Amino acid sequence: MDRGIGNLDALYREVILDHHRHPRNFGAVTNPTGFSEGYNPLCGDRIEISFRESDGKLMTECSFRGEGCSICMASASMMTEEVIGKSLPAVQEIIDGFRALLKGEECPLAVEGDLESLVGVRAFPVRIKCALLPWTTLHNALLAKKETP
Ligand code: ZN
């Protein structure tokens, strides 16, 4: 059992462990238009996020790789599923909403499905950074994005 999530609700724990064992979109996007690396010194999580957009409109591909705890890896896996196919402004909204939610702030976003399982992490302040790392890294990748002609 990975440290830290033993106290989470059993159902949430299952979802997180499933994403950890079978990460979605694990790897690196070929010829990415956006890329960033993130590191969480508190836990030692390291992550790379790459994405590609089509016509500057839709995030068509988004992948991650790295090494980290189950919460960080599961969060990244869920995030890629959440953002692929969305417009870049919509992706930014999801990032902002999810970060607010985990920090216990007002969130205009309806968080459903697998992502909901991460909300329980709020009860464990040390783990919040683990869950947020992929999102912060994607945010940085969006900022560093190459402008498409
Ligand atoms: Zn971690």
Short mmCIF file of C-alpha atoms and ligand atoms in Angstrom, two decimals:
data_model
loop_
_atom_site.label_atom_id
_atom_site.label_comp_id
_atom_site.label_asym_id
_atom_site.label_seq_id
_atom_site.Cartn_x
_atom_site.Cartn_y
_atom_site.Cartn_z
CA MET A 1 0.00 0.00 0.00
CA ASP A 2 1.33 3.38 -1.01
CA ARG A 3 1.86 5.68 1.91
CA GLY A 4 -0.71 8.35 2.39
CA ILE A 5 -3.76 6.98 0.72
CA GLY A 6 -4.57 4.22 3.16
CA ASN A 7 -7.14 6.42 4.82
CA LEU A 8 -8.98 7.33 1.68
CA ASP A 9 -12.39 5.94 1.05
CA ALA A 10 -12.02 2.41 -0.37
CA LEU A 11 -13.78 3.18 -3.62
CA TYR A 12 -11.63 6.25 -4.27
CA ARG A 13 -8.56 4.25 -3.40
CA GLU A 14 -9.48 1.64 -6.01
CA VAL A 15 -9.85 4.26 -8.72
CA ILE A 16 -6.53 5.86 -7.84
CA LEU A 17 -4.69 2.55 -7.74
CA ASP A 18 -6.21 1.52 -11.06
CA HIS A 19 -4.84 4.66 -12.73
CA HIS A 20 -1.53 4.10 -11.01
CA ARG A 21 -1.25 0.53 -12.24
CA HIS A 22 -2.60 1.23 -15.72
CA PRO A 23 -1.70 4.83 -16.47
CA ARG A 24 -3.55 6.34 -19.42
CA ASN A 25 -1.52 8.29 -21.98
CA PHE A 26 1.81 7.38 -20.43
CA GLY A 27 4.75 8.39 -22.60
CA ALA A 28 5.71 11.41 -24.62
CA VAL A 29 3.91 13.11 -27.49
CA THR A 30 5.87 13.20 -30.77
CA ASN A 31 6.64 16.76 -31.90
CA PRO A 32 4.85 18.37 -28.98
CA THR A 33 3.77 22.00 -29.13
CA GLY A 34 3.92 22.21 -25.37
CA PHE A 35 6.25 20.60 -22.84
CA SER A 36 7.17 21.11 -19.23
CA GLU A 37 8.77 19.29 -16.32
CA GLY A 38 7.66 19.36 -12.73
CA TYR A 39 9.20 18.30 -9.45
CA ASN A 40 7.71 18.02 -6.00
CA PRO A 41 10.60 17.99 -3.49
CA LEU A 42 8.28 17.11 -0.60
CA CYS A 43 7.60 13.68 -2.03
CA GLY A 44 10.17 13.30 -4.80
CA ASP A 45 7.58 13.17 -7.59
CA ARG A 46 8.96 14.00 -11.02
CA ILE A 47 6.85 14.42 -14.10
CA GLU A 48 7.07 15.47 -17.73
CA ILE A 49 4.01 16.63 -19.59
CA SER A 50 3.85 17.02 -23.33
CA PHE A 51 0.94 17.92 -25.53
CA ARG A 52 0.02 18.73 -29.06
CA GLU A 53 -2.74 20.91 -30.33
CA SER A 54 -4.40 21.06 -33.72
CA ASP A 55 -4.81 24.45 -35.38
CA GLY A 56 -4.19 26.16 -32.05
CA LYS A 57 -7.64 25.08 -30.98
CA LEU A 58 -7.89 21.60 -29.56
CA MET A 59 -5.58 19.64 -27.37
CA THR A 60 -5.44 16.50 -29.47
CA GLU A 61 -2.72 14.69 -27.55
CA CYS A 62 -1.45 14.92 -24.01
CA SER A 63 0.96 12.50 -22.36
CA PHE A 64 2.94 12.27 -19.20
CA ARG A 65 5.85 10.28 -17.91
CA GLY A 66 7.91 10.30 -14.80
CA GLU A 67 8.19 8.71 -11.43
CA GLY A 68 6.15 9.47 -8.43
CA CYS A 69 3.74 8.25 -5.82
CA SER A 70 0.43 6.72 -6.75
CA ILE A 71 -1.48 9.94 -6.16
CA CYS A 72 0.75 11.95 -8.46
CA MET A 73 0.76 9.33 -11.22
CA ALA A 74 -2.98 8.70 -10.95
CA SER A 75 -3.68 12.42 -11.00
CA ALA A 76 -1.61 12.79 -14.18
CA SER A 77 -3.35 9.85 -15.80
CA MET A 78 -6.79 11.26 -14.99
CA MET A 79 -5.76 14.72 -16.11
CA THR A 80 -4.72 13.55 -19.58
CA GLU A 81 -8.06 11.81 -20.02
CA GLU A 82 -9.82 14.96 -18.91
CA VAL A 83 -8.06 17.44 -21.19
CA ILE A 84 -7.65 15.55 -24.47
CA GLY A 85 -10.12 16.84 -27.06
CA LYS A 86 -10.77 20.09 -25.22
CA SER A 87 -9.98 23.60 -26.41
CA LEU A 88 -6.99 25.27 -24.78
CA PRO A 89 -9.12 27.82 -22.89
CA ALA A 90 -11.29 24.96 -21.62
CA VAL A 91 -8.16 23.08 -20.52
CA GLN A 92 -6.98 26.15 -18.61
CA GLU A 93 -10.39 26.38 -16.94
CA ILE A 94 -10.18 22.76 -15.83
CA ILE A 95 -6.69 23.33 -14.43
CA ASP A 96 -7.75 26.44 -12.52
CA GLY A 97 -10.92 24.76 -11.25
CA PHE A 98 -9.15 21.63 -10.09
CA ARG A 99 -6.41 23.56 -8.33
CA ALA A 100 -9.00 25.69 -6.55
CA LEU A 101 -10.95 22.63 -5.57
CA LEU A 102 -7.98 20.86 -4.03
CA LYS A 103 -7.02 24.00 -2.15
CA GLY A 104 -10.51 24.09 -0.70
CA GLU A 105 -11.51 27.18 -2.63
CA GLU A 106 -14.67 27.91 -4.55
CA CYS A 107 -14.75 25.83 -7.73
CA PRO A 108 -17.17 26.56 -10.56
CA LEU A 109 -16.33 23.22 -12.11
CA ALA A 110 -18.38 20.07 -11.77
CA VAL A 111 -15.81 17.43 -10.94
CA GLU A 112 -17.10 14.02 -11.84
CA GLY A 113 -15.97 10.53 -12.64
CA ASP A 114 -12.51 9.33 -11.75
CA LEU A 115 -11.34 12.83 -10.95
CA GLU A 116 -13.74 12.93 -8.05
CA SER A 117 -11.65 10.31 -6.29
CA LEU A 118 -8.82 12.82 -5.93
CA VAL A 119 -10.91 15.30 -4.00
CA GLY A 120 -10.52 13.10 -0.94
CA VAL A 121 -6.81 13.96 -0.97
CA ARG A 122 -7.78 17.38 0.42
CA ALA A 123 -7.93 15.76 3.83
CA PHE A 124 -4.18 15.04 3.60
CA PRO A 125 -2.40 18.37 3.12
CA VAL A 126 0.96 16.75 2.34
CA ARG A 127 -0.58 14.86 -0.56
CA ILE A 128 -2.21 17.89 -2.17
CA LYS A 129 1.08 18.86 -3.82
CA CYS A 130 1.35 15.33 -5.21
CA ALA A 131 -2.10 15.56 -6.77
CA LEU A 132 -1.51 19.07 -8.09
CA LEU A 133 1.92 18.54 -9.63
CA PRO A 134 0.69 17.28 -13.03
CA TRP A 135 -1.81 20.15 -13.25
CA THR A 136 0.75 22.80 -12.37
CA THR A 137 3.14 21.25 -14.89
CA LEU A 138 0.50 21.28 -17.63
CA HIS A 139 -0.22 24.89 -16.76
CA ASN A 140 3.48 25.70 -17.24
CA ALA A 141 3.51 23.75 -20.50
CA LEU A 142 0.61 25.88 -21.74
CA LEU A 143 2.50 29.04 -20.80
CA ALA A 144 5.62 27.81 -22.57
CA LYS A 145 3.69 26.69 -25.62
CA LYS A 146 5.20 27.28 -29.01
CA GLU A 147 3.05 29.60 -31.07
CA THR A 148 1.67 27.81 -34.06
CA PRO A 149 1.74 29.88 -37.24
ZN ZN B 1 3.81 12.32 -4.21
#
